[in-house]
Short mmCIF file of C-alpha atoms and ligand atoms in Angstrom, two decimals:
data_model
loop_
_atom_site.label_atom_id
_atom_site.label_comp_id
_atom_site.label_asym_id
_atom_site.label_seq_id
_atom_site.Cartn_x
_atom_site.Cartn_y
_atom_site.Cartn_z
CA MET A 27 70.12 -21.98 -32.04
CA ALA A 28 72.55 -24.09 -30.06
CA LEU A 29 75.28 -26.57 -30.83
CA ILE A 30 74.59 -29.74 -28.89
CA VAL A 31 76.68 -32.91 -28.64
CA GLN A 32 74.44 -35.88 -27.94
CA LYS A 33 75.94 -39.16 -26.80
CA PHE A 34 73.93 -42.38 -26.95
CA GLY A 35 75.15 -45.44 -25.04
CA GLY A 36 75.08 -49.10 -25.98
CA THR A 37 71.56 -49.89 -24.79
CA SER A 38 70.21 -46.84 -26.63
CA VAL A 39 71.57 -48.21 -29.92
CA GLY A 40 71.20 -51.88 -28.95
CA THR A 41 68.82 -52.78 -31.80
CA VAL A 42 67.96 -51.42 -35.23
CA GLU A 43 64.59 -50.26 -33.86
CA ARG A 44 66.36 -48.28 -31.15
CA ILE A 45 68.73 -46.73 -33.65
CA GLU A 46 65.65 -45.60 -35.60
CA GLN A 47 64.25 -44.10 -32.39
CA VAL A 48 67.52 -42.28 -31.77
CA ALA A 49 67.35 -40.91 -35.31
CA GLU A 50 63.83 -39.62 -34.58
CA LYS A 51 65.08 -37.90 -31.47
CA VAL A 52 68.03 -36.29 -33.26
CA LYS A 53 65.73 -35.16 -36.06
CA LYS A 54 63.41 -33.49 -33.54
CA PHE A 55 66.24 -31.41 -32.10
CA ARG A 56 67.47 -30.52 -35.53
CA ASP A 57 63.98 -29.54 -36.70
CA GLY A 58 63.93 -27.27 -33.65
CA GLY A 59 66.92 -25.42 -35.10
CA ASP A 60 69.85 -26.89 -33.17
CA ASP A 61 73.11 -28.06 -34.70
CA ILE A 62 73.76 -31.62 -33.61
CA VAL A 63 76.85 -33.77 -33.30
CA VAL A 64 76.08 -37.32 -32.19
CA VAL A 65 78.48 -39.72 -30.50
CA VAL A 66 77.48 -43.36 -30.24
CA SER A 67 78.71 -46.47 -28.47
CA ALA A 68 78.69 -49.95 -29.92
CA MET A 69 75.43 -51.91 -29.74
CA SER A 70 75.06 -53.22 -26.18
CA GLY A 71 77.01 -56.43 -25.64
CA GLU A 72 79.04 -55.97 -28.82
CA THR A 73 82.27 -54.81 -27.18
CA ASN A 74 82.12 -57.75 -24.78
CA ARG A 75 81.43 -60.13 -27.65
CA LEU A 76 84.47 -58.86 -29.53
CA ILE A 77 86.76 -59.07 -26.51
CA ASP A 78 85.54 -62.61 -25.97
CA LEU A 79 86.50 -63.53 -29.54
CA ALA A 80 90.01 -62.24 -28.93
CA ARG A 81 90.29 -64.23 -25.72
CA GLN A 82 89.53 -67.38 -27.68
CA ILE A 83 92.74 -66.76 -29.61
CA SER A 84 94.89 -65.60 -26.76
CA GLU A 85 94.41 -65.07 -23.05
CA GLN A 86 96.25 -61.78 -23.29
CA PRO A 87 95.63 -60.44 -26.76
CA VAL A 88 98.06 -57.85 -28.08
CA ALA A 89 96.61 -54.49 -27.09
CA ARG A 90 97.12 -52.87 -30.48
CA GLU A 91 95.18 -55.59 -32.25
CA LEU A 92 92.49 -55.58 -29.57
CA ASP A 93 91.92 -51.90 -30.36
CA VAL A 94 91.74 -52.57 -34.11
CA MET A 95 89.01 -55.07 -33.34
CA VAL A 96 86.89 -53.46 -30.62
CA SER A 97 86.75 -50.17 -32.49
CA THR A 98 84.62 -51.91 -35.13
CA GLY A 99 81.66 -51.98 -32.75
CA GLU A 100 81.26 -48.20 -32.89
CA GLN A 101 81.96 -48.12 -36.62
CA VAL A 102 78.82 -50.18 -37.18
CA THR A 103 76.55 -47.95 -35.11
CA ILE A 104 77.72 -44.65 -36.61
CA ALA A 105 76.94 -45.90 -40.11
CA LEU A 106 73.54 -47.31 -39.12
CA LEU A 107 72.55 -44.08 -37.38
CA ALA A 108 73.70 -41.95 -40.33
CA MET A 109 71.61 -44.17 -42.65
CA ALA A 110 68.58 -43.83 -40.37
CA LEU A 111 68.94 -40.04 -40.39
CA ILE A 112 69.38 -39.81 -44.15
CA LYS A 113 66.30 -42.02 -44.59
CA ARG A 114 64.38 -39.36 -42.65
CA GLY A 115 65.60 -36.60 -44.90
CA VAL A 116 68.22 -35.38 -42.43
CA PRO A 117 71.60 -34.85 -44.09
CA ALA A 118 74.12 -36.80 -42.03
CA VAL A 119 77.65 -38.11 -42.23
CA SER A 120 79.52 -40.56 -40.01
CA TYR A 121 83.18 -40.47 -39.01
CA THR A 122 85.50 -42.80 -37.16
CA GLY A 123 87.84 -41.38 -34.54
CA ASN A 124 90.64 -41.46 -37.06
CA GLN A 125 88.64 -39.49 -39.64
CA VAL A 126 87.74 -36.71 -37.21
CA ARG A 127 91.21 -36.93 -35.97
CA ILE A 128 90.77 -37.58 -32.34
CA LEU A 129 94.46 -37.71 -31.55
CA THR A 130 95.41 -39.82 -28.52
CA ASP A 131 98.55 -41.13 -26.90
CA SER A 132 99.60 -44.68 -27.75
CA ALA A 133 98.40 -46.38 -24.56
CA HIS A 134 96.30 -49.00 -26.29
CA THR A 135 93.01 -49.94 -24.56
CA LYS A 136 93.32 -46.95 -22.20
CA ALA A 137 94.48 -44.10 -24.41
CA ARG A 138 94.09 -40.45 -23.46
CA ILE A 139 92.85 -37.80 -25.85
CA LEU A 140 95.52 -35.24 -26.70
CA GLN A 141 93.83 -33.13 -29.33
CA ILE A 142 90.74 -33.00 -31.51
CA ASP A 143 90.61 -31.41 -34.92
CA GLY A 144 87.15 -29.89 -35.06
CA GLN A 145 87.50 -28.33 -38.51
CA ARG A 146 86.01 -31.12 -40.54
CA ILE A 147 83.05 -31.33 -38.19
CA GLN A 148 82.57 -27.55 -38.30
CA ARG A 149 82.50 -27.64 -42.09
CA ASP A 150 79.82 -30.33 -42.06
CA ILE A 151 77.77 -28.45 -39.50
CA LYS A 152 77.94 -25.31 -41.64
CA ALA A 153 76.77 -27.37 -44.60
CA GLY A 154 73.73 -28.38 -42.55
CA ARG A 155 74.75 -31.94 -41.78
CA VAL A 156 74.35 -33.89 -38.57
CA VAL A 157 77.74 -35.37 -37.77
CA VAL A 158 77.83 -38.84 -36.23
CA VAL A 159 81.11 -39.72 -34.53
CA ALA A 160 82.30 -43.08 -33.22
CA GLY A 161 82.80 -43.00 -29.47
CA PHE A 162 85.55 -44.74 -27.52
CA GLN A 163 88.18 -44.55 -30.26
CA GLY A 164 90.97 -42.38 -31.53
CA VAL A 165 94.22 -42.57 -33.40
CA ASP A 166 97.79 -42.09 -32.24
CA GLU A 167 100.46 -40.04 -33.94
CA LYS A 168 101.60 -43.01 -36.00
CA GLY A 169 98.08 -43.74 -37.23
CA ASN A 170 97.37 -46.71 -34.96
CA ILE A 171 93.77 -47.10 -33.83
CA THR A 172 93.42 -46.63 -30.08
CA THR A 173 90.56 -46.96 -27.60
CA LEU A 174 89.86 -44.96 -24.47
CA GLY A 175 88.94 -47.65 -21.97
CA ARG A 176 85.58 -49.21 -21.21
CA GLY A 177 82.75 -46.71 -21.18
CA GLY A 178 84.99 -44.34 -23.12
CA SER A 179 82.28 -42.97 -25.39
CA ASP A 180 81.23 -40.61 -22.61
CA THR A 181 84.70 -39.11 -22.76
CA THR A 182 84.52 -38.81 -26.54
CA GLY A 183 81.26 -36.90 -26.20
CA VAL A 184 82.60 -34.50 -23.62
CA ALA A 185 85.91 -33.99 -25.43
CA LEU A 186 84.10 -33.20 -28.67
CA ALA A 187 81.80 -30.79 -26.88
CA ALA A 188 84.85 -29.04 -25.41
CA ALA A 189 86.69 -28.91 -28.75
CA LEU A 190 83.62 -27.58 -30.59
CA LYS A 191 82.68 -25.23 -27.73
CA ALA A 192 79.23 -26.80 -27.72
CA ASP A 193 76.48 -25.28 -25.62
CA GLU A 194 75.74 -28.58 -23.93
CA CYS A 195 76.85 -32.20 -23.93
CA GLN A 196 73.87 -34.49 -23.45
CA ILE A 197 74.51 -38.04 -22.31
CA TYR A 198 71.52 -40.24 -23.15
CA THR A 199 71.30 -43.45 -21.19
CA ASP A 200 68.88 -45.92 -19.61
CA VAL A 201 68.20 -43.84 -16.51
CA ASP A 202 66.47 -40.45 -16.44
CA GLY A 203 69.16 -38.65 -14.49
CA VAL A 204 71.44 -38.74 -11.49
CA TYR A 205 69.71 -39.82 -8.30
CA THR A 206 70.24 -38.97 -4.63
CA THR A 207 71.22 -42.63 -4.27
CA ASP A 208 70.62 -45.94 -6.04
CA PRO A 209 66.82 -46.26 -6.42
CA ARG A 210 67.19 -50.04 -6.22
CA VAL A 211 68.31 -49.60 -2.62
CA VAL A 212 66.15 -46.65 -1.63
CA ALA A 213 62.75 -46.51 -3.31
CA LYS A 214 62.40 -42.90 -2.18
CA ALA A 215 65.54 -41.79 -4.04
CA GLN A 216 64.95 -38.67 -6.11
CA ARG A 217 66.30 -37.42 -9.40
CA LEU A 218 68.49 -34.38 -8.92
CA ASP A 219 67.83 -31.38 -11.18
CA LYS A 220 71.41 -30.23 -10.72
CA ILE A 221 74.66 -31.45 -9.26
CA THR A 222 78.15 -29.95 -9.35
CA PHE A 223 81.07 -31.60 -11.14
CA GLU A 224 82.82 -32.11 -7.83
CA GLU A 225 79.83 -33.86 -6.31
CA MET A 226 79.32 -35.93 -9.43
CA LEU A 227 82.95 -37.06 -9.33
CA GLU A 228 82.51 -38.23 -5.77
CA MET A 229 79.27 -39.99 -6.60
CA ALA A 230 80.77 -41.60 -9.71
CA SER A 231 83.97 -42.74 -8.05
CA LEU A 232 81.90 -44.25 -5.27
CA GLY A 233 80.06 -46.58 -7.54
CA SER A 234 77.20 -44.61 -9.02
CA LYS A 235 78.00 -45.69 -12.55
CA VAL A 236 75.90 -43.31 -14.60
CA LEU A 237 78.91 -41.62 -16.18
CA GLN A 238 82.50 -42.55 -16.82
CA ILE A 239 84.63 -40.74 -14.23
CA ARG A 240 87.08 -39.48 -16.81
CA ALA A 241 84.26 -37.86 -18.73
CA VAL A 242 83.15 -35.94 -15.65
CA GLU A 243 86.73 -34.83 -14.94
CA PHE A 244 87.09 -33.67 -18.50
CA ALA A 245 83.79 -31.79 -18.43
CA GLY A 246 84.76 -30.07 -15.19
CA LYS A 247 88.17 -29.10 -16.49
CA TYR A 248 86.80 -27.55 -19.66
CA SER A 249 83.53 -26.29 -18.13
CA VAL A 250 81.36 -28.28 -20.51
CA PRO A 251 77.76 -28.24 -19.27
CA LEU A 252 76.80 -31.87 -19.05
CA ARG A 253 73.30 -33.28 -18.90
CA VAL A 254 72.28 -36.87 -18.21
CA LEU A 255 68.95 -37.84 -19.78
CA HIS A 256 66.85 -40.91 -20.55
CA SER A 257 67.13 -41.96 -24.19
CA PHE A 258 63.48 -42.75 -24.69
CA GLN A 259 61.58 -40.84 -22.03
CA GLU A 260 60.91 -37.13 -21.97
CA GLY A 261 62.30 -35.19 -19.03
CA PRO A 262 64.85 -32.56 -18.00
CA GLY A 263 67.42 -35.10 -16.73
CA THR A 264 70.20 -33.90 -14.44
CA LEU A 265 72.43 -30.96 -15.26
CA ILE A 266 76.03 -31.19 -14.05
CA THR A 267 77.49 -27.73 -13.65
CA LEU A 268 80.22 -25.64 -12.10
CA ASP A 269 78.10 -23.31 -10.04
CA GLU A 270 77.18 -23.94 -6.46
CA GLU A 271 73.90 -22.34 -5.69
CA GLU A 272 73.37 -21.00 -2.22
CA SER A 273 69.65 -21.22 -2.02
CA MET A 274 67.50 -21.88 1.00
CA GLU A 275 66.04 -25.02 -0.47
CA GLN A 276 69.41 -26.40 -1.48
CA PRO A 277 69.96 -29.51 0.66
CA ILE A 278 73.26 -29.80 2.52
CA ILE A 279 73.78 -33.27 1.17
CA SER A 280 73.21 -33.99 -2.50
CA GLY A 281 73.53 -37.73 -2.39
CA ILE A 282 74.51 -40.92 -0.64
CA ALA A 283 77.05 -43.03 -2.48
CA PHE A 284 78.21 -46.51 -1.59
CA ASN A 285 80.68 -49.08 -2.70
CA ARG A 286 80.91 -52.81 -2.03
CA ASP A 287 84.14 -53.25 -3.94
CA GLU A 288 86.60 -52.63 -1.14
CA ALA A 289 88.39 -54.82 1.37
CA LYS A 290 90.15 -53.87 4.59
CA LEU A 291 93.62 -54.86 5.76
CA THR A 292 95.24 -54.25 9.13
CA ILE A 293 98.79 -54.76 10.26
CA ARG A 294 98.75 -54.76 14.05
CA GLY A 295 101.26 -53.99 16.74
CA VAL A 296 103.96 -52.43 14.63
CA PRO A 297 106.64 -50.62 16.69
CA ASP A 298 105.90 -46.95 16.13
CA THR A 299 108.93 -45.39 14.48
CA PRO A 300 109.27 -42.77 11.77
CA GLY A 301 108.74 -44.30 8.36
CA VAL A 302 106.21 -46.94 9.35
CA ALA A 303 103.55 -45.75 6.92
CA PHE A 304 106.06 -45.69 4.12
CA LYS A 305 107.42 -49.15 4.97
CA ILE A 306 103.89 -50.51 4.73
CA LEU A 307 102.49 -48.61 1.79
CA GLY A 308 105.71 -48.49 -0.25
CA PRO A 309 105.62 -52.23 -1.03
CA ILE A 310 101.84 -52.03 -1.51
CA SER A 311 102.16 -49.38 -4.18
CA ALA A 312 105.16 -51.19 -5.70
CA ALA A 313 102.77 -54.13 -6.14
CA ASN A 314 100.52 -51.77 -8.11
CA VAL A 315 97.77 -51.79 -5.52
CA GLU A 316 95.89 -48.57 -5.01
CA VAL A 317 94.98 -47.62 -1.46
CA ASP A 318 91.79 -45.78 -0.60
CA MET A 319 91.12 -45.07 3.08
CA ILE A 320 93.86 -45.13 5.71
CA VAL A 321 93.65 -45.11 9.49
CA GLN A 322 96.59 -45.17 11.87
CA ASN A 323 96.63 -44.76 15.61
CA VAL A 324 99.26 -45.27 18.28
CA ALA A 325 98.62 -47.41 21.37
CA HIS A 326 99.98 -46.73 24.88
CA ASP A 327 102.72 -49.35 24.36
CA ASN A 328 104.11 -47.33 21.45
CA THR A 329 102.98 -49.74 18.79
CA THR A 330 100.66 -48.77 16.01
CA ASP A 331 97.80 -50.48 14.19
CA PHE A 332 97.73 -49.50 10.57
CA THR A 333 94.52 -50.11 8.61
CA PHE A 334 93.71 -49.37 4.99
CA THR A 335 91.29 -50.36 2.27
CA VAL A 336 91.97 -51.55 -1.27
CA HIS A 337 89.83 -52.76 -4.16
CA ARG A 338 88.58 -56.27 -3.48
CA ASN A 339 90.35 -57.53 -6.60
CA ASP A 340 93.64 -56.47 -5.02
CA TYR A 341 92.91 -57.99 -1.64
CA ASN A 342 94.90 -61.22 -1.97
CA ASN A 343 97.81 -59.40 -3.50
CA ALA A 344 97.88 -56.81 -0.70
CA LEU A 345 97.51 -59.47 1.98
CA GLN A 346 100.54 -61.31 0.63
CA VAL A 347 102.61 -58.14 0.60
CA LEU A 348 101.67 -57.40 4.23
CA GLN A 349 102.44 -60.94 5.34
CA SER A 350 105.83 -60.76 3.70
CA ILE A 351 106.80 -57.54 5.49
CA ALA A 352 105.11 -58.22 8.86
CA SER A 353 107.86 -60.16 10.61
CA GLU A 354 110.60 -57.88 9.32
CA MET A 355 108.69 -54.93 10.80
CA GLY A 356 108.10 -56.73 14.09
CA ALA A 357 104.36 -56.61 13.67
CA ARG A 358 102.10 -58.68 15.89
CA GLU A 359 99.70 -59.86 13.18
CA VAL A 360 98.06 -59.15 9.84
CA ILE A 361 94.31 -59.36 9.50
CA GLY A 362 91.96 -58.78 6.61
CA ASP A 363 88.25 -58.40 6.06
CA THR A 364 86.41 -58.51 2.75
CA ASP A 365 82.90 -58.18 4.20
CA ILE A 366 82.94 -54.43 4.40
CA ALA A 367 81.26 -51.62 2.51
CA LYS A 368 81.88 -47.92 2.25
CA VAL A 369 79.07 -45.40 2.55
CA SER A 370 79.52 -41.70 1.88
CA ILE A 371 77.46 -38.57 2.13
CA VAL A 372 78.35 -36.07 -0.58
CA GLY A 373 77.47 -32.41 -0.86
CA VAL A 374 79.05 -29.03 -1.47
CA GLY A 375 76.66 -27.70 1.18
CA MET A 376 78.98 -29.25 3.78
CA ARG A 377 81.40 -26.41 3.25
CA SER A 378 79.06 -23.95 4.86
CA HIS A 379 77.34 -26.15 7.43
CA ALA A 380 78.82 -27.49 10.65
CA GLY A 381 77.81 -30.74 12.31
CA VAL A 382 77.17 -32.71 9.15
CA ALA A 383 79.45 -35.59 10.16
CA SER A 384 77.94 -35.92 13.61
CA ARG A 385 74.47 -36.01 12.10
CA MET A 386 75.68 -38.91 9.96
CA PHE A 387 77.16 -40.76 12.93
CA GLU A 388 73.99 -40.22 14.93
CA ALA A 389 71.85 -41.72 12.18
CA LEU A 390 74.10 -44.79 12.03
CA ALA A 391 74.21 -45.11 15.81
CA LYS A 392 70.41 -45.11 15.96
CA GLU A 393 70.46 -48.18 13.71
CA ASN A 394 73.16 -49.78 15.83
CA ILE A 395 75.61 -49.81 12.94
CA ASN A 396 79.24 -49.88 13.98
CA ILE A 397 81.63 -47.55 12.16
CA GLN A 398 85.02 -49.16 11.45
CA MET A 399 86.78 -46.34 9.64
CA ILE A 400 86.06 -42.70 8.87
CA SER A 401 87.49 -40.32 6.34
CA THR A 402 86.45 -36.83 5.37
CA SER A 403 87.06 -34.30 2.66
CA GLU A 404 85.61 -30.86 2.09
CA ILE A 405 82.51 -32.21 0.44
CA LYS A 406 82.34 -35.82 1.62
CA VAL A 407 82.24 -37.98 4.73
CA SER A 408 82.86 -41.69 4.25
CA VAL A 409 82.55 -44.56 6.68
CA VAL A 410 83.43 -48.23 6.42
CA ILE A 411 80.85 -50.56 7.94
CA GLU A 412 80.05 -54.25 7.91
CA GLU A 413 78.67 -55.08 4.47
CA LYS A 414 75.48 -56.68 5.73
CA TYR A 415 74.32 -53.32 7.10
CA LEU A 416 74.95 -51.40 3.90
CA GLU A 417 71.37 -51.05 2.68
CA LEU A 418 70.09 -50.19 6.13
CA ALA A 419 72.77 -47.51 6.46
CA VAL A 420 72.01 -45.95 3.09
CA ARG A 421 68.29 -45.82 3.84
CA ALA A 422 68.84 -44.34 7.29
CA LEU A 423 71.13 -41.64 5.93
CA HIS A 424 68.80 -40.85 3.06
CA THR A 425 66.06 -40.17 5.58
CA ALA A 426 68.28 -38.37 8.09
CA PHE A 427 69.44 -35.88 5.46
CA GLU A 428 65.89 -35.30 4.23
CA LEU A 429 66.48 -36.68 0.77
CA ASP A 430 63.41 -38.95 0.71
CA ALA A 431 60.88 -38.17 -2.00
CA PRO A 432 57.49 -36.98 -0.78
CA ALA A 433 54.95 -39.78 -0.36
CA GLY A 434 53.34 -40.89 -3.62
CA ASN A 435 56.34 -39.77 -5.60
CA THR A 436 58.67 -42.75 -5.32
CA ALA A 437 60.45 -44.87 -7.87
CA GLU A 438 58.34 -47.90 -6.87
N1 LIG B 512 81.69 -49.71 -26.44
C1 LIG B 512 82.60 -49.34 -25.39
C2 LIG B 512 82.33 -50.17 -24.15
O1 LIG B 512 81.47 -51.01 -24.15
C3 LIG B 512 82.59 -47.89 -25.10
C4 LIG B 512 81.30 -47.35 -24.53
O2 LIG B 512 80.27 -48.01 -24.55
O3 LIG B 512 81.31 -46.24 -24.03
O4 LIG B 512 83.02 -50.02 -23.18
MG1 LIG B 513 78.53 -46.88 -21.58
#
């Protein structure tokens, strides 16, 4: 008998019929002898609908009041699911974040969980009840309702699993697991049976949006075994774990991630003196712009070209900052490019295999794709390329690293 935390996202509880289906699923696990704690999101579209209401009153609604309002979405689904369970003869009880006491800091709309009191839940479990907890919300020390940021129910699920020392945290969603890459881009993408937290973090931060990044970080930190599964299809899903298996069949690369959300900026011909990088990136970070990749190289005339990428939403802001410092720094010019994309190969197998990067560059060269920037970490190699070649690049790399599904076994 195991204690399992099951989290169901917005589409999985998007209609009353679906909530009934979720109740059936929970009942099945419980009939099998497991103790179950369920975390649910608001019905799909509900959080957006609520935020839109607030925007009709004020363009920048007060964060505290926004939290009071958006937390209602989850309050509806916990009650409906508890009712659906009770109707099926399964004893169940629902709790808001405040009632469990999911204690957070006071950063409204992006609060962090500080502590969870699992006692009440433990008592209910002992009494044979399924406990249904509202995702995405908590309460601060003063009793104000807080929320954890969009997609925050994943984090609630993982945090509860950690606090209750659950055997597994299952995230039910509208895909049947984590894939080697986006199946909409590569029909031969395959579901992974297993992936490590580290790899998952890289995949998630690079735009594979199956799980909220914070939830993965949390699960890694507290060693909560995490499984991504389809809400309404049977299947093993993908297990996200700590252990790195060294098996013969283990591919070197676990997945190909990509991201179209970045833009590139270059400040050219800056006299190369100590402090250049700081003089450029200091004002950028003061403008609250986060920098991702950075490349700097010195030319024979002792000037340097400094290139970096930022989120596309920050592009105009960053460009303005660069233009304002360019003349003062004696730079030749500032140029920007929004038609770029970042492609990365991710895999813990890289640690023990040489030549992975060159195999990547070879595959791109064969397709005549120019690499504009490169960055590497222990388990990742990323390149920036022209956006129009993104899909071609992802497909080429998927094949080059032998990730393609065998014929007749594709997502198409
Ligand atoms: N309902 C919240 C949102 O839409 C939280 C969640 O779904 O995880 O962002
Ligand atoms: Mg979600």
